[in-house]
Short mmCIF file of C-alpha atoms in Angstrom, two decimals:
data_model
loop_
_atom_site.label_atom_id
_atom_site.label_comp_id
_atom_site.label_asym_id
_atom_site.label_seq_id
_atom_site.Cartn_x
_atom_site.Cartn_y
_atom_site.Cartn_z
CA MET A 250 68.94 168.38 116.49
CA PRO A 251 68.08 169.76 112.85
CA GLY A 252 71.48 168.22 111.50
CA GLY A 253 70.56 164.80 113.01
CA TRP A 254 66.73 165.19 111.31
CA TRP A 255 68.33 166.26 108.19
CA GLY A 256 70.85 163.34 108.21
CA ARG A 257 68.12 160.49 108.48
CA LYS A 258 66.26 161.86 105.33
CA SER A 259 66.34 159.65 102.41
CA THR A 260 68.34 161.88 99.13
CA PRO A 261 64.44 161.81 97.84
CA ALA A 262 63.07 163.17 101.34
CA LYS A 263 65.52 165.96 101.30
CA VAL A 264 65.03 166.91 97.77
CA GLU A 265 61.05 166.84 98.58
CA THR A 266 62.00 169.46 101.51
CA TYR A 267 63.94 171.74 99.27
CA THR A 268 61.61 172.00 96.82
CA ARG A 269 58.82 172.40 98.90
CA TRP A 270 60.18 175.17 100.74
CA SER A 271 61.28 176.65 97.57
CA PHE A 272 57.37 176.70 96.84
CA HIS A 273 57.00 178.62 100.48
CA ALA A 274 59.60 180.50 99.57
CA PHE A 275 57.09 182.19 96.81
CA ALA A 276 55.01 183.59 99.48
CA LEU A 277 58.07 184.90 101.34
CA ALA A 278 59.29 186.78 98.11
CA GLU A 279 55.66 188.16 97.53
CA LEU A 280 55.66 189.76 101.12
CA ALA A 281 59.88 190.96 100.21
CA SER A 282 58.66 192.85 97.21
CA VAL A 283 55.32 194.51 97.68
CA GLY A 284 54.39 193.71 101.58
CA LEU A 285 57.54 195.38 103.13
CA PRO A 286 57.53 198.75 101.14
CA LEU A 287 54.01 199.36 102.77
CA VAL A 288 55.39 199.96 105.93
CA GLY A 289 56.87 203.18 106.66
CA GLY A 290 56.00 204.59 103.29
CA GLY A 291 54.27 206.91 102.06
CA VAL A 292 50.79 205.17 101.77
CA PRO A 293 48.53 206.63 104.42
CA GLY A 294 48.14 204.32 107.59
CA TRP A 295 45.02 202.55 107.16
CA LEU A 296 45.41 202.23 103.28
CA ALA A 297 48.96 200.74 104.16
CA ALA A 298 47.20 198.17 106.78
CA LEU A 299 44.22 197.31 104.42
CA LEU A 300 46.93 196.49 101.04
CA LEU A 301 49.28 194.52 103.81
CA VAL A 302 46.61 192.62 105.26
CA LEU A 303 45.22 191.41 101.91
CA VAL A 304 48.88 190.68 100.80
CA VAL A 305 49.81 188.61 103.64
CA GLY A 306 46.22 186.49 103.19
CA HIS A 307 47.09 186.08 99.43
CA ALA A 308 50.88 185.18 100.32
CA VAL A 309 49.55 182.37 102.83
CA ILE A 310 46.77 181.14 100.34
CA CYS A 311 50.04 180.79 98.22
CA ALA A 312 52.22 178.65 100.17
CA VAL A 313 49.13 176.46 101.09
CA THR A 314 48.22 176.07 97.43
CA ALA A 315 51.52 175.02 96.64
CA SER A 316 52.11 172.82 99.36
CA ARG A 317 48.75 171.04 98.25
CA THR A 318 49.56 170.71 94.74
CA LEU A 319 52.55 169.43 95.15
CA ASP A 320 51.32 166.75 97.26
CA TRP A 321 48.60 165.87 94.40
CA THR A 322 52.11 165.77 91.78
CA LEU A 323 52.90 163.26 93.85
CA GLY A 324 49.96 161.03 93.85
CA ARG A 325 49.31 161.59 97.69
CA ARG A 326 46.14 163.14 97.02
CA GLU A 327 43.42 164.58 94.52
CA GLN A 328 43.77 167.57 92.77
CA PRO A 329 42.87 170.37 95.30
CA VAL A 330 40.40 172.17 92.70
CA HIS A 331 38.70 174.08 95.87
CA THR A 332 42.03 175.21 97.07
CA LEU A 333 42.95 176.42 93.77
CA TRP A 334 39.78 178.14 93.15
CA THR A 335 40.09 179.86 96.60
CA PHE A 336 43.54 181.43 95.39
CA GLY A 337 42.40 182.16 91.96
CA ALA A 338 39.63 184.38 93.54
CA LEU A 339 41.61 185.60 96.38
CA THR A 340 44.13 186.99 93.53
CA THR A 341 41.30 188.68 91.78
CA VAL A 342 40.02 190.31 94.72
CA VAL A 343 43.30 191.68 95.97
CA ALA A 344 44.19 192.63 92.19
CA VAL A 345 40.74 194.42 91.76
CA THR A 346 41.61 196.21 95.17
CA ALA A 347 44.66 197.33 93.77
CA ILE A 348 42.89 199.33 90.92
CA ALA A 349 40.17 200.58 92.65
CA VAL A 350 43.10 202.04 95.25
CA ALA A 351 44.88 203.88 91.76
CA GLU A 352 41.47 205.03 90.99
CA ARG A 353 39.53 206.03 94.33
CA GLY A 354 41.99 206.04 96.71
CA PRO A 355 44.05 208.99 97.67
CA SER A 356 46.08 210.75 95.29
CA GLY A 357 49.76 210.87 95.44
CA ASP A 358 52.88 208.56 93.58
CA ASP A 359 53.59 206.43 96.41
CA VAL A 360 49.86 205.66 96.75
CA ASP A 361 49.90 204.48 92.67
CA THR A 362 52.93 202.96 93.09
CA ALA A 363 52.18 200.88 95.76
CA ALA A 364 48.62 199.29 93.90
CA GLY A 365 50.73 199.40 90.44
CA SER A 366 53.32 196.88 92.40
CA ILE A 367 50.59 194.87 94.30
CA PHE A 368 48.39 194.63 90.64
CA ALA A 369 51.37 193.41 88.90
CA VAL A 370 53.09 190.69 91.63
CA VAL A 371 50.05 189.42 92.94
CA LEU A 372 48.51 188.15 89.27
CA ILE A 373 52.63 187.06 88.54
CA PHE A 374 52.66 184.63 91.48
CA GLY A 375 49.00 183.94 91.07
CA ALA A 376 49.27 182.50 87.52
CA GLY A 377 52.66 181.03 88.54
CA VAL A 378 51.51 179.32 91.41
CA LEU A 379 47.79 178.04 89.90
CA ALA A 380 49.05 176.43 86.84
CA MET A 381 51.15 174.44 89.31
CA GLY A 382 47.94 172.25 89.41
CA LEU A 383 46.77 172.14 86.40
CA PRO A 384 46.66 168.50 84.75
CA ASP A 385 48.34 169.28 81.00
CA ARG A 386 50.35 171.99 79.46
CA ARG A 387 47.89 173.75 77.61
CA HIS A 388 45.76 174.68 80.53
CA VAL A 389 49.11 176.12 82.05
CA TYR A 390 49.46 177.85 78.99
CA GLY A 391 46.21 179.00 79.16
CA VAL A 392 46.02 180.67 82.79
CA VAL A 393 49.33 182.42 82.14
CA THR A 394 48.54 184.28 78.60
CA GLY A 395 45.29 184.95 80.27
CA PHE A 396 46.76 186.39 83.29
CA ALA A 397 48.87 188.40 81.30
CA VAL A 398 46.36 189.64 78.59
CA GLY A 399 43.74 190.29 81.59
CA SER A 400 46.30 192.29 83.66
CA GLY A 401 47.17 194.58 80.65
CA LEU A 402 43.12 195.22 79.93
CA LEU A 403 42.72 195.87 83.46
CA ALA A 404 45.98 198.11 83.79
CA LEU A 405 44.01 201.04 81.46
CA PRO A 406 41.55 201.99 83.89
CA MET A 407 44.48 202.79 86.55
CA GLY A 408 45.10 205.72 83.99
CA ARG A 409 48.24 203.31 82.02
CA SER A 410 49.19 204.25 79.01
CA GLY A 411 48.95 201.55 76.33
CA THR A 412 52.68 201.10 76.51
CA ALA A 413 52.69 201.04 80.00
CA ALA A 414 49.73 198.24 79.88
CA LEU A 415 51.74 196.30 76.85
CA LEU A 416 54.85 196.17 79.44
CA THR A 417 52.57 195.28 82.84
CA SER A 418 51.41 191.97 80.29
CA LEU A 419 54.73 191.36 79.28
CA ALA A 420 55.97 191.71 82.80
CA VAL A 421 53.02 189.38 83.92
CA LEU A 422 53.75 186.89 80.87
CA LEU A 423 57.54 186.28 81.75
CA GLY A 424 57.28 186.48 85.55
CA ALA A 425 54.16 183.95 85.48
CA GLY A 426 55.98 181.74 82.59
CA PHE A 427 58.75 181.54 84.71
CA LEU A 428 57.31 180.48 87.69
CA ALA A 429 54.94 177.82 86.10
CA PHE A 430 57.97 176.41 84.23
CA THR A 431 60.02 176.26 87.49
CA SER A 432 57.45 174.93 89.41
CA ALA A 433 56.68 172.24 86.74
CA PHE A 434 60.18 171.64 86.24
CA SER A 435 60.86 171.08 90.44
CA ALA A 436 57.86 169.03 90.10
CA TRP A 437 59.01 166.78 87.08
CA LEU A 438 62.54 166.15 89.29
CA LEU A 439 61.35 165.41 92.44
CA ASN A 440 59.02 162.65 91.01
CA ALA A 441 62.54 161.14 88.72
CA PHE A 442 64.16 161.26 92.06
CA TYR A 443 61.77 158.75 93.84
CA GLU A 444 61.64 156.57 90.57
CA LEU A 445 64.95 156.57 90.71
CA ASP A 446 64.88 155.22 94.35
CA GLU A 447 62.49 153.12 93.91
CA ALA A 448 64.29 151.60 90.67
CA ARG A 449 67.04 150.75 93.05
CA GLU A 450 65.16 149.58 95.59
CA THR A 451 64.05 147.06 93.11
CA ARG A 452 67.23 145.82 92.10
CA ALA A 453 68.42 145.57 95.23
CA ARG A 454 65.79 143.06 95.67
CA LEU A 455 66.18 141.43 92.20
CA ALA A 456 69.51 140.71 93.11
CA VAL A 457 68.64 138.58 96.42
CA ALA A 458 66.19 136.88 94.37
CA GLU A 459 68.83 135.82 91.56
CA GLU A 460 70.73 134.53 94.45
CA ARG A 461 68.12 132.69 95.50
CA LEU A 462 66.73 131.24 92.11
CA ARG A 463 70.74 130.63 91.74
CA PHE A 464 70.21 128.09 95.03
CA GLY A 465 67.17 126.32 93.66
CA ARG A 466 68.32 126.03 90.23
CA ASP A 467 71.12 124.09 91.75
CA LEU A 468 69.24 122.50 94.58
CA HIS A 469 66.81 121.39 91.15
CA ASP A 470 69.32 120.03 88.98
CA VAL A 471 70.54 117.77 92.19
CA MET A 472 67.25 116.66 93.34
CA GLY A 473 65.27 116.37 90.05
CA ARG A 474 66.60 113.51 88.21
CA ASN A 475 67.72 111.41 91.68
CA LEU A 476 64.13 111.67 93.17
CA ALA A 477 62.81 110.75 89.83
CA VAL A 478 64.85 107.51 89.89
CA ILE A 479 63.86 106.94 93.51
CA SER A 480 60.44 106.79 92.44
CA LEU A 481 60.93 104.83 89.90
CA LYS A 482 62.86 102.10 91.47
CA SER A 483 60.28 102.46 94.48
CA GLU A 484 57.74 101.92 92.60
CA LEU A 485 59.46 98.92 90.77
CA ALA A 486 60.57 97.37 94.18
CA VAL A 487 56.54 97.39 95.34
CA GLN A 488 55.72 95.56 92.27
CA LEU A 489 58.48 92.80 92.56
CA ALA A 490 57.80 92.40 96.02
CA ARG A 491 54.10 91.83 95.77
CA ARG A 492 55.09 88.92 92.89
CA GLY A 493 57.56 87.28 95.50
CA ARG A 494 60.61 88.34 93.07
CA PRO A 495 64.08 88.30 95.18
CA GLU A 496 64.96 91.44 93.03
CA ALA A 497 63.19 93.79 95.17
CA GLU A 498 65.66 93.36 97.71
CA GLU A 499 68.26 94.91 94.96
CA GLN A 500 66.10 97.62 94.06
CA MET A 501 65.66 98.95 97.48
CA ILE A 502 69.14 98.66 98.14
CA GLU A 503 69.45 100.77 95.08
CA VAL A 504 67.04 103.29 95.95
CA GLN A 505 68.94 103.27 99.52
CA ARG A 506 72.06 103.96 97.55
CA ILE A 507 70.45 106.87 95.58
CA ALA A 508 69.04 108.57 98.26
CA GLN A 509 72.65 108.32 100.21
CA GLU A 510 74.19 109.70 97.50
CA SER A 511 71.65 112.69 96.97
CA GLN A 512 72.36 113.79 100.69
CA ARG A 513 76.15 114.13 99.93
CA GLU A 514 75.13 115.97 96.76
CA VAL A 515 72.41 118.59 98.57
CA ARG A 516 75.56 118.76 101.16
CA GLU A 517 78.00 120.13 98.26
CA VAL A 518 75.45 122.33 97.22
CA VAL A 519 74.75 123.98 100.15
CA ARG A 520 78.10 124.05 101.44
CA GLY A 521 79.67 125.88 98.32
CA TYR A 522 76.23 128.09 98.98
CA ARG A 523 77.72 128.67 102.42
CA GLU A 524 81.40 128.59 102.02
CA ALA A 525 81.69 131.26 99.52
CA ASP A 526 84.77 132.45 97.93
CA LEU A 527 85.65 135.98 99.91
CA GLY A 528 87.66 137.33 96.76
CA VAL A 529 84.41 136.31 94.67
CA GLU A 530 81.76 137.81 97.51
CA LEU A 531 83.90 141.25 97.40
CA SER A 532 84.37 141.30 93.54
CA GLY A 533 79.87 140.82 93.73
CA ALA A 534 79.29 142.97 96.37
CA GLN A 535 81.01 145.65 94.40
CA GLY A 536 79.24 145.25 91.56
CA VAL A 537 76.04 145.24 92.72
CA LEU A 538 76.50 148.68 94.55
CA ALA A 539 78.13 150.07 92.28
CA ALA A 540 74.92 148.68 89.88
CA ALA A 541 72.96 150.64 92.42
CA GLY A 542 74.68 153.62 92.44
CA ILE A 543 76.49 153.67 95.39
CA GLU A 544 80.43 154.10 95.02
CA CYS A 545 81.94 151.24 96.61
CA THR A 546 85.84 150.75 97.20
CA VAL A 547 87.43 147.56 98.41
CA SER A 548 90.82 147.29 99.79
CA GLY A 549 93.13 144.21 100.87
CA GLU A 550 93.54 140.89 99.69
CA ALA A 551 91.70 137.88 100.79
CA ALA A 552 93.54 135.10 98.74
CA GLY A 553 95.10 132.76 101.14
CA LEU A 554 92.67 133.08 104.03
CA PRO A 555 91.69 129.31 105.50
CA LEU A 556 88.65 128.26 103.70
CA ASP A 557 86.61 128.44 107.26
CA VAL A 558 87.42 131.94 107.53
CA GLN A 559 86.82 132.70 103.87
CA SER A 560 83.24 131.24 104.54
CA ALA A 561 82.81 133.58 107.54
CA LEU A 562 83.86 136.35 106.12
CA GLY A 563 82.04 136.22 102.75
CA TRP A 564 78.76 135.93 104.89
CA VAL A 565 79.47 139.00 106.50
CA VAL A 566 79.88 140.60 103.18
CA ARG A 567 76.82 139.49 101.67
CA GLU A 568 74.54 140.52 105.14
CA ALA A 569 76.60 143.65 104.94
CA THR A 570 75.59 144.38 101.43
CA THR A 571 72.38 143.67 101.77
CA ASN A 572 72.14 145.86 104.95
CA VAL A 573 73.36 149.05 102.41
CA LEU A 574 70.92 148.62 100.04
CA ARG A 575 68.16 147.74 101.69
CA HIS A 576 68.39 150.28 105.06
CA GLY A 577 69.38 154.30 104.76
CA ASP A 578 69.92 155.73 101.92
CA ALA A 579 73.94 155.15 101.37
CA ARG A 580 75.92 157.14 98.36
CA ARG A 581 79.59 155.29 99.72
CA CYS A 582 80.59 152.18 100.87
CA THR A 583 83.80 151.11 101.52
CA VAL A 584 84.93 147.93 102.96
CA SER A 585 88.62 146.54 103.77
CA VAL A 586 90.30 143.57 104.36
CA ARG A 587 93.23 144.13 106.98
CA ARG A 588 95.70 140.94 107.84
CA SER A 589 98.42 140.50 110.60
CA GLU A 590 99.82 137.96 112.54
CA ASP A 591 96.96 137.80 114.76
CA GLY A 592 94.56 137.72 112.37
CA VAL A 593 91.95 139.18 109.96
CA VAL A 594 89.74 142.13 110.26
CA LEU A 595 87.09 142.95 107.53
CA THR A 596 85.63 146.40 108.15
CA VAL A 597 82.26 147.68 105.85
CA GLU A 598 81.52 151.16 106.40
CA ASN A 599 78.81 153.68 104.45
CA ASP A 600 77.31 156.88 104.62
CA GLY A 601 73.31 157.30 104.72
CA ALA A 602 72.71 155.23 107.73
CA ALA A 603 68.84 155.57 108.55
CA GLY A 604 68.93 156.44 112.08
CA PRO A 605 71.03 155.50 115.08
CA SER A 606 71.17 151.24 115.30
CA GLY A 607 70.18 149.34 117.81
CA PRO A 608 71.30 145.64 118.89
CA GLY A 609 70.52 144.56 114.99
CA GLY A 610 68.19 141.91 113.96
CA SER A 611 68.78 138.23 112.98
CA GLY A 612 70.97 138.79 110.20
CA LEU A 613 73.73 139.91 112.58
CA ALA A 614 72.92 137.78 115.31
CA GLY A 615 73.45 135.08 112.29
CA LEU A 616 76.50 135.97 110.97
CA ARG A 617 77.92 136.58 115.38
CA GLU A 618 76.75 132.75 115.35
CA ARG A 619 79.25 131.83 111.97
CA LEU A 620 81.77 133.81 113.61
CA ALA A 621 81.71 132.09 116.61
CA ALA A 622 82.32 128.82 115.15
CA VAL A 623 85.80 130.21 113.94
CA ASP A 624 86.39 131.90 117.19
CA GLY A 625 85.18 135.56 115.37
CA THR A 626 83.68 138.58 116.80
CA LEU A 627 81.07 141.12 115.51
CA GLU A 628 80.91 144.64 116.20
CA ALA A 629 78.13 146.80 114.42
CA GLY A 630 76.76 150.21 115.06
CA ALA A 631 76.75 154.37 114.27
CA VAL A 632 80.16 155.60 114.62
CA ARG A 633 78.72 159.25 113.63
CA GLU A 634 75.75 160.94 112.36
CA GLY A 635 74.25 159.21 109.33
CA VAL A 636 77.60 156.43 109.20
CA PHE A 637 77.15 152.66 110.22
CA ARG A 638 80.43 150.39 110.83
CA LEU A 639 80.47 146.71 110.58
CA VAL A 640 83.81 145.14 111.55
CA ALA A 641 84.29 141.61 112.04
CA GLN A 642 87.79 139.85 113.26
CA VAL A 643 89.12 136.35 113.19
CA PRO A 644 92.16 134.93 114.44
CA MET A 645 94.16 133.27 112.39
CA VAL A 646 94.76 130.36 114.66
CA THR A 647 91.98 128.45 112.59
CA GLU A 648 94.72 128.07 109.97
CA VAL A 649 96.56 125.55 112.51
CA ALA A 650 93.20 123.54 112.75
CA SER A 651 92.68 123.15 109.20
#
């Protein structure tokens, strides 16, 4: 289904598809401007067929060259030098053929008009598309200017006056310059979209890494000093034991006490990491998503919930935020906390979901285990095209247990 195919694309991929088909539209514009008038016009049939074949061939190569050049600007292939030379040669052949038709072909205003139109339009599209495949501005300026000057000089053998030749040069200069500028700007804009998307993914990874570093720092602060003391006292106890000193037993008792204290402190660090405050997690999720360019709306009140419920739902918010950042191409995300007499319901919904969702990975499985500890349930999946919803429900009976 076209809607589903388009909806599963990321924003940069959508921009690339639009840009690529815009370049392909150059070929359609060329056919529409000089190809279709040949059909049913005043040009003899055999000559119209010959010119139409040339125009169609030039338009097809124009589309192929534009597509390959776009891949080159995106860094997906080497510069299509062979294709550019082929397109340039074909442009020259069609332009020279148009001159020959005007000079040696059948007489008549219709023939002269068709030949002149093909001559100018082919040079405009030829210069504009060739400019896409050039590495710097100087080459682009040179090609556009060269085509414009050459068109004026070649227009003279067609019986054009000096004024007409000058107007032809001006038309090619403006037309080719406009196409070259439009193509270069479109390619630059597409690269900018991909760079921004990569930067957003990098921010998401950094946010996760920062949280891991925070936990690592807390754990290091707790364990570093205690482990150093345990090592020194253990070494002292060994020395005392070798000398038969009774103080060795006291030192080992102290080592045991410090080890037990370390276990308690580590449990507190882990508990503080796991038993997150739901309000803090909601605020943090809103900030992280906003930094990634995703509009996040949070509604509801988290204060007053039991600690075990806040811990479980806080992890749901963390996992849901990570999924929004890493998967799909979300632009909006809504988080709501609804409380009733029966329980509390946390809902996270975002657009830009990348395709239909399966049973879920290890992250969702871990959330279900945490929610099961407080008799909660978790539902996650696509609710409509491109929209993913995660719903966690916890009964308030856990408040009595606490």
